[in-house]
Amino acid sequence: MDARACAARVIHAVVSHGRSLADALPEAMQEETDSRQRALVQELSYGTLRWYYRLDVLLQQLLKKPLKQRDADIRCLLLTGLYQLSQLAMPQRVAVNETVQATKALHKDWARGLVNGVLRNYQRHAEVLESSVARTAEFRYAHPQWLAETLQADWPDAWQAVLDANNERPPFSLRINPQHLTRDEYLDELASRSIEARSLAHTSTGILLSRPLPVESLPGFAEGFVSVQDGAAQLAAGLLSAQSGQRVLDACAAPGGKTAHILETTPGIAHLTALDIDAQRLERVGENLSRLSLKACLQQGDAGEPAAWWDGQQYERILLDAPCSATGVIRRHPDIKVLRRPEDVATLVSRQAHILRALWPLLSAGGMLLYCTCSVLSDENSRQVSGFLDSQSDASGLPIDATWGRECAQGRQVLPGNDEMDGFYYACLRKLG
Ligand SMILES: C[S@@+](CC[C@H](N)C(=O)[O-])C[C@H]1O[C@@H](n2cnc3c(N)ncnc32)[C@H](O)[C@@H]1O
């Protein structure tokens, strides 16, 4: 496998065919066994998409005329070349030569001269080229314009910090399983293996590693002592505050990170339904729970249509980790910048509203529904919850007494990068009666 050609194909699949990185990358690499080659394809694919809008502005200046649609793979290869030259500490000669070579693997030998010319031109004139576009929003923020504008409207005092945080590499966070060991014990275990780590603020189970590691290298991973989970996601179990003997519904559960955390911290739960619309993703919940020796009732179904799967017994706690724009986790999934369209947000907002209304009758009087998203858009979060409360006379928003994130008209929002956490929104809704 030619790593650069492979990355170009992955980026082409995302940009031209709307596929996600999580989908396209493993498929493109399935026959590659060399871990260094795999790491390089991953680095080039993620990095190029992270800086896609910036690299594209540069490329437009470097091309005399746009490439034809049928040569979109060469355009993607050129973007990976610019990424290597502008963002990676790689010998420039290697970056240019290897990217030129990749035209062969793409069966487009004719493009050798073009790729060579464009990349060498960038090398020679990088400063002038960059200063001529430095003031464009695409170059400065490397985001689509609609998203930058929406963030500016939602977070007038923080939008630039959010955009910058989205362009960072994500932190690598863990959640220890308190049924097996304490956080300090696990930190000692990591230290004894010279793995640099520290506690994550605002969580009782979170640990931040200085560098990412393959999960197989984490002590006790196979035994279920530890899981990979962002710090903001670890706030859910505490906010849900499920009690022994209660019935709990995790309405959008896959792959089961929050389901597992709830069960780890409240072993006496009477019953937990882990629901997901996607049967394949639900299998992942089963695998994750089995590694952790935890049990839940796995149910495939649409949270918006409970008549098809609900047994009629109400729940005292409902976690609704709603399908959302995922704009709070862009640094983990930079393809979101390219894939998400402004009209998707409106569709998601009405889906969330539908699910919220559909699940409300399943909550017992006095019970609590925790609504959350990994979005940073107010339409999906605070405005969504305000709209729900306005229309639902037996619902009231509970204040969240916390030092993380920021208070909104309803609920609390963590912005990406706050205390090493992803962007996340939480609102606690009490059912009156
Ligand atoms: C943000 S992910 C949930 C992450 C999960 N709570 C965790 O912590 O691991 C959203 C999930 O909602 C599921 N989903 C989307 N629409 C749904 C619906 N109408 N009913 C049930 N699940 C749905 C998706 O398949 C996806 O697995």
mmCIF file of C-alpha atoms in Angstrom, residues 15-364:
data_model
loop_
_atom_site.group_PDB
_atom_site.id
_atom_site.type_symbol
_atom_site.label_atom_id
_atom_site.label_comp_id
_atom_site.label_asym_id
_atom_site.label_seq_id
_atom_site.Cartn_x
_atom_site.Cartn_y
_atom_site.Cartn_z
ATOM 1 C CA VAL A 15 -15.167 14.883 0.525
ATOM 2 C CA SER A 16 -16.749 13.548 -2.667
ATOM 3 C CA HIS A 17 -18.893 10.669 -1.427
ATOM 4 C CA GLY A 18 -19.919 11.889 2.017
ATOM 5 C CA ARG A 19 -18.471 8.878 3.877
ATOM 6 C CA SER A 20 -17.230 9.219 7.435
ATOM 7 C CA LEU A 21 -13.572 8.752 8.340
ATOM 8 C CA ALA A 22 -14.570 6.084 10.854
ATOM 9 C CA ASP A 23 -16.057 4.158 7.955
ATOM 10 C CA ALA A 24 -13.686 4.876 5.062
ATOM 11 C CA LEU A 25 -10.341 4.645 6.874
ATOM 12 C CA PRO A 26 -10.511 1.067 8.243
ATOM 13 C CA GLU A 27 -11.883 -0.142 4.917
ATOM 14 C CA ALA A 28 -9.037 1.479 2.955
ATOM 15 C CA MET A 29 -6.411 -0.033 5.270
ATOM 16 C CA GLN A 30 -7.877 -3.482 5.781
ATOM 17 C CA GLU A 31 -5.100 -5.262 3.903
ATOM 18 C CA GLU A 32 -2.217 -3.283 5.390
ATOM 19 C CA THR A 33 -0.471 -5.008 8.282
ATOM 20 C CA ASP A 34 2.511 -2.680 8.762
ATOM 21 C CA SER A 35 1.603 -0.558 11.777
ATOM 22 C CA ARG A 36 3.836 2.366 10.666
ATOM 23 C CA GLN A 37 2.102 2.560 7.302
ATOM 24 C CA ARG A 38 -1.288 2.425 9.002
ATOM 25 C CA ALA A 39 -0.267 5.191 11.399
ATOM 26 C CA LEU A 40 0.901 7.351 8.482
ATOM 27 C CA VAL A 41 -2.374 6.919 6.553
ATOM 28 C CA GLN A 42 -4.285 7.815 9.702
ATOM 29 C CA GLU A 43 -2.147 10.878 10.366
ATOM 30 C CA LEU A 44 -2.481 12.116 6.771
ATOM 31 C CA SER A 45 -6.224 11.484 6.599
ATOM 32 C CA TYR A 46 -7.091 13.095 9.931
ATOM 33 C CA GLY A 47 -4.617 15.951 9.548
ATOM 34 C CA THR A 48 -5.625 16.868 6.006
ATOM 35 C CA LEU A 49 -9.301 16.915 6.961
ATOM 36 C CA ARG A 50 -8.529 18.908 10.109
ATOM 37 C CA TRP A 51 -6.925 21.618 7.988
ATOM 38 C CA TYR A 52 -9.014 21.002 4.864
ATOM 39 C CA TYR A 53 -10.436 24.519 4.491
ATOM 40 C CA ARG A 54 -7.039 26.162 4.994
ATOM 41 C CA LEU A 55 -5.269 23.789 2.594
ATOM 42 C CA ASP A 56 -8.000 24.250 0.009
ATOM 43 C CA VAL A 57 -7.563 28.048 -0.017
ATOM 44 C CA LEU A 58 -3.835 27.518 -0.605
ATOM 45 C CA LEU A 59 -4.418 24.948 -3.320
ATOM 46 C CA GLN A 60 -6.791 27.247 -5.199
ATOM 47 C CA GLN A 61 -3.976 29.752 -5.441
ATOM 48 C CA LEU A 62 -1.518 27.160 -6.650
ATOM 49 C CA LEU A 63 -3.634 25.618 -9.405
ATOM 50 C CA LYS A 64 -3.917 27.514 -12.677
ATOM 51 C CA LYS A 65 -7.388 26.015 -13.212
ATOM 52 C CA PRO A 66 -9.512 23.720 -11.029
ATOM 53 C CA LEU A 67 -9.071 19.977 -11.564
ATOM 54 C CA LYS A 68 -11.870 18.028 -13.241
ATOM 55 C CA GLN A 69 -14.273 16.121 -10.975
ATOM 56 C CA ARG A 70 -12.870 12.812 -12.255
ATOM 57 C CA ASP A 71 -9.468 13.883 -10.857
ATOM 58 C CA ALA A 72 -10.792 14.687 -7.389
ATOM 59 C CA ASP A 73 -8.400 11.989 -6.045
ATOM 60 C CA ILE A 74 -5.429 14.016 -7.339
ATOM 61 C CA ARG A 75 -6.854 17.122 -5.698
ATOM 62 C CA CYS A 76 -7.027 15.165 -2.416
ATOM 63 C CA LEU A 77 -3.452 13.948 -2.916
ATOM 64 C CA LEU A 78 -2.324 17.551 -3.419
ATOM 65 C CA LEU A 79 -4.074 18.514 -0.175
ATOM 66 C CA THR A 80 -2.211 15.753 1.693
ATOM 67 C CA GLY A 81 1.019 17.075 0.149
ATOM 68 C CA LEU A 82 0.291 20.598 1.379
ATOM 69 C CA TYR A 83 -0.604 19.181 4.787
ATOM 70 C CA GLN A 84 2.757 17.431 5.033
ATOM 71 C CA LEU A 85 4.638 20.547 3.983
ATOM 72 C CA SER A 86 2.744 23.021 6.153
ATOM 73 C CA GLN A 87 1.930 21.063 9.306
ATOM 74 C CA LEU A 88 4.254 18.090 9.721
ATOM 75 C CA ALA A 89 7.858 18.020 10.843
ATOM 76 C CA MET A 90 8.799 15.736 7.964
ATOM 77 C CA PRO A 91 11.771 16.285 5.637
ATOM 78 C CA GLN A 92 10.260 18.366 2.819
ATOM 79 C CA ARG A 93 12.120 16.441 0.118
ATOM 80 C CA VAL A 94 10.560 13.192 1.332
ATOM 81 C CA ALA A 95 7.091 14.762 1.477
ATOM 82 C CA VAL A 96 7.313 16.027 -2.114
ATOM 83 C CA ASN A 97 8.955 12.947 -3.637
ATOM 84 C CA GLU A 98 6.659 10.454 -1.948
ATOM 85 C CA THR A 99 3.545 12.443 -2.815
ATOM 86 C CA VAL A 100 4.645 12.618 -6.454
ATOM 87 C CA GLN A 101 5.255 8.827 -6.372
ATOM 88 C CA ALA A 102 1.714 8.268 -5.104
ATOM 89 C CA THR A 103 0.278 9.347 -8.471
ATOM 90 C CA LYS A 104 1.444 5.955 -9.780
ATOM 91 C CA ALA A 105 -0.513 4.064 -7.112
ATOM 92 C CA LEU A 106 -3.559 6.136 -8.083
ATOM 93 C CA HIS A 107 -2.943 5.060 -11.723
ATOM 94 C CA LYS A 108 -2.518 8.683 -12.757
ATOM 95 C CA ASP A 109 1.096 8.945 -13.833
ATOM 96 C CA TRP A 110 0.178 11.961 -15.954
ATOM 97 C CA ALA A 111 -0.244 13.954 -12.709
ATOM 98 C CA ARG A 112 3.428 13.564 -11.621
ATOM 99 C CA GLY A 113 4.450 16.881 -13.132
ATOM 100 C CA LEU A 114 1.404 18.659 -11.764
ATOM 101 C CA VAL A 115 1.893 17.374 -8.187
ATOM 102 C CA ASN A 116 5.620 18.072 -8.320
ATOM 103 C CA GLY A 117 5.047 21.595 -9.674
ATOM 104 C CA VAL A 118 2.329 22.538 -7.176
ATOM 105 C CA LEU A 119 4.217 21.270 -4.133
ATOM 106 C CA ARG A 120 7.538 22.822 -5.163
ATOM 107 C CA ASN A 121 5.781 26.079 -5.894
ATOM 108 C CA TYR A 122 4.319 26.024 -2.401
ATOM 109 C CA GLN A 123 7.763 25.264 -0.922
ATOM 110 C CA ARG A 124 9.324 28.219 -2.750
ATOM 111 C CA HIS A 125 6.565 30.762 -2.087
ATOM 112 C CA ALA A 126 4.900 29.532 1.124
ATOM 113 C CA GLU A 127 5.241 32.816 2.988
ATOM 114 C CA VAL A 128 3.872 35.015 0.213
ATOM 115 C CA LEU A 129 1.045 32.593 -0.541
ATOM 116 C CA GLU A 130 0.040 32.323 3.077
ATOM 117 C CA SER A 131 0.164 36.035 3.767
ATOM 118 C CA SER A 132 -2.064 36.748 0.770
ATOM 119 C CA VAL A 133 -4.845 34.550 2.226
ATOM 120 C CA ALA A 134 -4.069 34.992 5.905
ATOM 121 C CA ARG A 135 -7.082 37.249 6.401
ATOM 122 C CA THR A 136 -9.626 34.862 4.914
ATOM 123 C CA ALA A 137 -11.801 33.111 7.474
ATOM 124 C CA GLU A 138 -11.155 29.736 5.807
ATOM 125 C CA PHE A 139 -7.403 30.124 6.258
ATOM 126 C CA ARG A 140 -7.563 31.579 9.758
ATOM 127 C CA TYR A 141 -10.111 29.171 11.234
ATOM 128 C CA ALA A 142 -10.105 26.168 8.870
ATOM 129 C CA HIS A 143 -13.872 25.725 9.257
ATOM 130 C CA PRO A 144 -16.794 26.037 6.838
ATOM 131 C CA GLN A 145 -18.193 29.538 6.902
ATOM 132 C CA TRP A 146 -21.705 28.573 8.058
ATOM 133 C CA LEU A 147 -20.323 26.798 11.112
ATOM 134 C CA ALA A 148 -17.965 29.620 12.070
ATOM 135 C CA GLU A 149 -20.868 32.068 11.793
ATOM 136 C CA THR A 150 -23.234 29.905 13.842
ATOM 137 C CA LEU A 151 -20.624 29.521 16.571
ATOM 138 C CA GLN A 152 -19.993 33.261 16.552
ATOM 139 C CA ALA A 153 -23.719 33.905 17.014
ATOM 140 C CA ASP A 154 -24.038 31.299 19.799
ATOM 141 C CA TRP A 155 -20.812 32.091 21.681
ATOM 142 C CA PRO A 156 -19.906 35.744 20.991
ATOM 143 C CA ASP A 157 -17.171 35.721 23.651
ATOM 144 C CA ALA A 158 -15.739 32.262 22.955
ATOM 145 C CA TRP A 159 -16.272 31.296 19.308
ATOM 146 C CA GLN A 160 -12.652 31.825 18.254
ATOM 147 C CA ALA A 161 -11.417 29.698 21.140
ATOM 148 C CA VAL A 162 -13.901 26.996 20.110
ATOM 149 C CA LEU A 163 -12.657 27.065 16.511
ATOM 150 C CA ASP A 164 -9.040 26.902 17.664
ATOM 151 C CA ALA A 165 -9.801 24.025 20.044
ATOM 152 C CA ASN A 166 -11.518 22.153 17.186
ATOM 153 C CA ASN A 167 -8.226 22.273 15.269
ATOM 154 C CA GLU A 168 -6.228 20.720 18.116
ATOM 155 C CA ARG A 169 -5.426 17.047 18.464
ATOM 156 C CA PRO A 170 -7.818 15.489 20.995
ATOM 157 C CA PRO A 171 -6.691 14.492 24.478
ATOM 158 C CA PHE A 172 -6.655 10.807 25.383
ATOM 159 C CA SER A 173 -8.831 10.229 28.438
ATOM 160 C CA LEU A 174 -9.673 7.134 30.408
ATOM 161 C CA ARG A 175 -12.364 6.133 32.874
ATOM 162 C CA ILE A 176 -11.375 3.757 35.618
ATOM 163 C CA ASN A 177 -13.856 1.174 36.822
ATOM 164 C CA PRO A 178 -14.415 1.869 40.549
ATOM 165 C CA GLN A 179 -15.690 -1.693 41.020
ATOM 166 C CA HIS A 180 -12.123 -2.883 40.483
ATOM 167 C CA LEU A 181 -9.785 -0.159 41.717
ATOM 168 C CA THR A 182 -9.468 3.498 42.700
ATOM 169 C CA ARG A 183 -8.202 6.213 40.422
ATOM 170 C CA ASP A 184 -5.066 6.635 42.568
ATOM 171 C CA GLU A 185 -4.321 2.925 42.342
ATOM 172 C CA TYR A 186 -4.550 3.050 38.553
ATOM 173 C CA LEU A 187 -2.412 6.207 38.404
ATOM 174 C CA ASP A 188 0.224 4.334 40.466
ATOM 175 C CA GLU A 189 0.002 1.394 38.061
ATOM 176 C CA LEU A 190 0.536 3.721 35.088
ATOM 177 C CA ALA A 191 3.455 5.445 36.828
ATOM 178 C CA SER A 192 5.097 2.086 37.535
ATOM 179 C CA ARG A 193 5.093 1.517 33.754
ATOM 180 C CA SER A 194 6.366 5.038 33.037
ATOM 181 C CA ILE A 195 3.066 6.029 31.406
ATOM 182 C CA GLU A 196 2.598 9.726 32.093
ATOM 183 C CA ALA A 197 -0.902 10.530 33.347
ATOM 184 C CA ARG A 198 -2.908 12.686 35.731
ATOM 185 C CA SER A 199 -6.447 12.990 37.122
ATOM 186 C CA LEU A 200 -9.104 14.670 35.005
ATOM 187 C CA ALA A 201 -10.781 17.625 36.698
ATOM 188 C CA HIS A 202 -14.519 17.465 37.553
ATOM 189 C CA THR A 203 -14.664 13.662 37.431
ATOM 190 C CA SER A 204 -14.057 11.006 40.064
ATOM 191 C CA THR A 205 -13.066 8.375 37.516
ATOM 192 C CA GLY A 206 -11.238 10.288 34.784
ATOM 193 C CA ILE A 207 -7.553 10.091 33.889
ATOM 194 C CA LEU A 208 -5.722 12.026 31.209
ATOM 195 C CA LEU A 209 -2.768 10.378 29.482
ATOM 196 C CA SER A 210 -0.027 12.615 28.088
ATOM 197 C CA ARG A 211 0.086 10.561 24.902
ATOM 198 C CA PRO A 212 -2.426 8.245 23.232
ATOM 199 C CA LEU A 213 -1.767 4.514 23.538
ATOM 200 C CA PRO A 214 -3.308 1.498 21.831
ATOM 201 C CA VAL A 215 -5.878 0.104 24.257
ATOM 202 C CA GLU A 216 -4.069 -3.245 24.384
ATOM 203 C CA SER A 217 -1.155 -1.423 26.036
ATOM 204 C CA LEU A 218 -3.357 -0.093 28.847
ATOM 205 C CA PRO A 219 -2.856 -2.185 32.003
ATOM 206 C CA GLY A 220 -6.040 -4.044 32.896
ATOM 207 C CA PHE A 221 -7.951 -3.057 29.756
ATOM 208 C CA ALA A 222 -8.931 -6.608 28.811
ATOM 209 C CA GLU A 223 -9.941 -7.284 32.442
ATOM 210 C CA GLY A 224 -12.310 -4.294 32.414
ATOM 211 C CA PHE A 225 -10.363 -2.093 34.853
ATOM 212 C CA VAL A 226 -10.410 0.840 32.487
ATOM 213 C CA SER A 227 -12.176 2.231 29.402
ATOM 214 C CA VAL A 228 -11.472 5.043 26.960
ATOM 215 C CA GLN A 229 -13.902 7.922 27.510
ATOM 216 C CA ASP A 230 -13.735 11.684 27.323
ATOM 217 C CA GLY A 231 -14.017 13.658 30.571
ATOM 218 C CA ALA A 232 -17.214 15.519 29.581
ATOM 219 C CA ALA A 233 -18.910 12.215 28.735
ATOM 220 C CA GLN A 234 -17.996 11.039 32.249
ATOM 221 C CA LEU A 235 -20.193 13.750 33.756
ATOM 222 C CA ALA A 236 -23.373 11.955 32.635
ATOM 223 C CA ALA A 237 -23.466 9.175 35.242
ATOM 224 C CA GLY A 238 -23.102 11.623 38.157
ATOM 225 C CA LEU A 239 -25.764 13.981 36.780
ATOM 226 C CA LEU A 240 -28.185 11.117 36.195
ATOM 227 C CA SER A 241 -27.710 10.131 39.859
ATOM 228 C CA ALA A 242 -29.472 6.806 39.450
ATOM 229 C CA GLN A 243 -30.189 5.051 42.764
ATOM 230 C CA SER A 244 -30.172 1.406 43.752
ATOM 231 C CA GLY A 245 -33.442 -0.302 42.892
ATOM 232 C CA GLN A 246 -34.376 2.144 40.126
ATOM 233 C CA ARG A 247 -35.319 1.394 36.526
ATOM 234 C CA VAL A 248 -33.127 3.262 34.078
ATOM 235 C CA LEU A 249 -33.440 3.825 30.330
ATOM 236 C CA ASP A 250 -30.370 4.751 28.292
ATOM 237 C CA ALA A 251 -32.221 5.786 25.162
ATOM 238 C CA CYS A 252 -29.401 6.241 22.615
ATOM 239 C CA ALA A 253 -26.883 3.919 24.166
ATOM 240 C CA ALA A 254 -24.382 2.709 21.568
ATOM 241 C CA PRO A 255 -21.481 2.099 21.852
ATOM 242 C CA GLY A 256 -22.305 2.010 25.545
ATOM 243 C CA GLY A 257 -19.757 4.302 27.199
ATOM 244 C CA LYS A 258 -22.318 6.001 29.420
ATOM 245 C CA THR A 259 -24.322 2.793 29.966
ATOM 246 C CA ALA A 260 -21.190 1.151 31.355
ATOM 247 C CA HIS A 261 -20.311 4.115 33.538
ATOM 248 C CA ILE A 262 -23.820 4.176 35.066
ATOM 249 C CA LEU A 263 -23.599 0.451 35.855
ATOM 250 C CA GLU A 264 -20.055 0.731 37.235
ATOM 251 C CA THR A 265 -21.033 3.532 39.612
ATOM 252 C CA THR A 266 -24.493 2.196 40.622
ATOM 253 C CA PRO A 267 -24.277 -1.592 40.743
ATOM 254 C CA GLY A 268 -27.637 -1.873 42.544
ATOM 255 C CA ILE A 269 -29.744 -0.613 39.640
ATOM 256 C CA ALA A 270 -32.839 -2.819 39.318
ATOM 257 C CA HIS A 271 -33.011 -2.714 35.537
ATOM 258 C CA LEU A 272 -31.244 -0.833 32.756
ATOM 259 C CA THR A 273 -32.566 -0.801 29.204
ATOM 260 C CA ALA A 274 -29.837 0.107 26.720
ATOM 261 C CA LEU A 275 -31.706 1.135 23.583
ATOM 262 C CA ASP A 276 -30.299 1.979 20.179
ATOM 263 C CA ILE A 277 -31.824 2.248 16.745
ATOM 264 C CA ASP A 278 -28.766 0.701 15.096
ATOM 265 C CA ALA A 279 -28.549 -3.071 15.632
ATOM 266 C CA GLN A 280 -24.862 -3.233 14.667
ATOM 267 C CA ARG A 281 -23.922 -0.464 17.045
ATOM 268 C CA LEU A 282 -25.965 -2.178 19.751
ATOM 269 C CA GLU A 283 -23.690 -5.202 19.378
ATOM 270 C CA ARG A 284 -20.811 -2.946 20.384
ATOM 271 C CA VAL A 285 -22.699 -2.171 23.626
ATOM 272 C CA GLY A 286 -22.877 -5.908 24.295
ATOM 273 C CA GLU A 287 -19.146 -6.347 23.633
ATOM 274 C CA ASN A 288 -18.194 -3.407 25.839
ATOM 275 C CA LEU A 289 -20.425 -4.527 28.711
ATOM 276 C CA SER A 290 -19.103 -8.067 28.500
ATOM 277 C CA ARG A 291 -15.469 -6.861 28.724
ATOM 278 C CA LEU A 292 -16.504 -4.961 31.867
ATOM 279 C CA SER A 293 -18.587 -7.896 33.241
ATOM 280 C CA LEU A 294 -21.696 -5.698 33.321
ATOM 281 C CA LYS A 295 -25.258 -6.523 32.354
ATOM 282 C CA ALA A 296 -28.083 -4.543 30.786
ATOM 283 C CA CYS A 297 -31.153 -5.336 28.747
ATOM 284 C CA LEU A 298 -30.119 -4.538 25.167
ATOM 285 C CA GLN A 299 -33.009 -3.363 23.028
ATOM 286 C CA GLN A 300 -32.970 -2.396 19.383
ATOM 287 C CA GLY A 301 -35.554 0.279 18.645
ATOM 288 C CA ASP A 302 -36.358 3.863 17.807
ATOM 289 C CA ALA A 303 -36.457 6.086 20.882
ATOM 290 C CA GLY A 304 -38.973 8.233 19.037
ATOM 291 C CA GLU A 305 -41.408 5.302 18.655
ATOM 292 C CA PRO A 306 -41.587 3.619 22.081
ATOM 293 C CA ALA A 307 -44.840 1.795 21.281
ATOM 294 C CA ALA A 308 -42.714 -0.687 19.292
ATOM 295 C CA TRP A 309 -40.448 -1.742 22.164
ATOM 296 C CA TRP A 310 -41.568 -0.377 25.565
ATOM 297 C CA ASP A 311 -42.984 -2.882 28.086
ATOM 298 C CA GLY A 312 -45.203 -0.238 29.726
ATOM 299 C CA GLN A 313 -43.245 0.049 33.004
ATOM 300 C CA GLN A 314 -42.033 3.575 33.652
ATOM 301 C CA TYR A 315 -38.439 4.520 34.384
ATOM 302 C CA GLU A 316 -37.209 6.656 37.281
ATOM 303 C CA ARG A 317 -34.242 7.828 35.230
ATOM 304 C CA ILE A 318 -33.857 8.366 31.495
ATOM 305 C CA LEU A 319 -30.630 9.313 29.793
ATOM 306 C CA LEU A 320 -31.201 10.819 26.365
ATOM 307 C CA ASP A 321 -27.793 11.206 24.694
ATOM 308 C CA ALA A 322 -29.496 12.500 21.606
ATOM 309 C CA PRO A 323 -28.343 12.157 17.991
ATOM 310 C CA CYS A 324 -26.757 15.526 17.231
ATOM 311 C CA SER A 325 -24.428 17.503 14.963
ATOM 312 C CA ALA A 326 -21.409 16.284 17.006
ATOM 313 C CA THR A 327 -19.966 19.787 16.717
ATOM 314 C CA GLY A 328 -18.453 19.384 20.195
ATOM 315 C CA VAL A 329 -16.198 16.537 19.077
ATOM 316 C CA ILE A 330 -14.788 17.963 15.841
ATOM 317 C CA ARG A 331 -11.221 17.595 17.072
ATOM 318 C CA ARG A 332 -11.838 13.825 17.355
ATOM 319 C CA HIS A 333 -13.767 13.645 14.074
ATOM 320 C CA PRO A 334 -12.465 16.409 11.781
ATOM 321 C CA ASP A 335 -14.502 14.972 8.883
ATOM 322 C CA ILE A 336 -17.556 16.542 10.576
ATOM 323 C CA LYS A 337 -16.409 19.929 9.250
ATOM 324 C CA VAL A 338 -16.716 18.657 5.701
ATOM 325 C CA LEU A 339 -19.694 16.347 6.091
ATOM 326 C CA ARG A 340 -22.113 18.421 8.160
ATOM 327 C CA ARG A 341 -24.443 20.794 6.285
ATOM 328 C CA PRO A 342 -26.402 23.668 7.827
ATOM 329 C CA GLU A 343 -29.679 21.983 6.856
ATOM 330 C CA ASP A 344 -28.644 18.872 8.865
ATOM 331 C CA VAL A 345 -28.897 20.901 12.058
ATOM 332 C CA ALA A 346 -32.581 21.723 11.482
ATOM 333 C CA THR A 347 -33.304 18.037 10.790
ATOM 334 C CA LEU A 348 -31.476 16.998 13.961
ATOM 335 C CA VAL A 349 -33.281 19.620 16.050
ATOM 336 C CA SER A 350 -36.688 18.273 15.023
ATOM 337 C CA ARG A 351 -35.546 14.656 15.580
ATOM 338 C CA GLN A 352 -34.331 15.534 19.078
ATOM 339 C CA ALA A 353 -37.605 17.337 19.869
ATOM 340 C CA HIS A 354 -39.580 14.327 18.629
ATOM 341 C CA ILE A 355 -37.566 11.869 20.772
ATOM 342 C CA LEU A 356 -37.825 14.086 23.856
ATOM 343 C CA ARG A 357 -41.621 14.300 23.549
ATOM 344 C CA ALA A 358 -41.917 10.569 22.807
ATOM 345 C CA LEU A 359 -39.863 9.518 25.857
ATOM 346 C CA TRP A 360 -41.432 11.867 28.384
ATOM 347 C CA PRO A 361 -44.462 9.600 29.115
ATOM 348 C CA LEU A 362 -41.991 6.777 29.948
ATOM 349 C CA LEU A 363 -40.650 8.762 32.906
ATOM 350 C CA SER A 364 -42.330 8.254 36.275
#
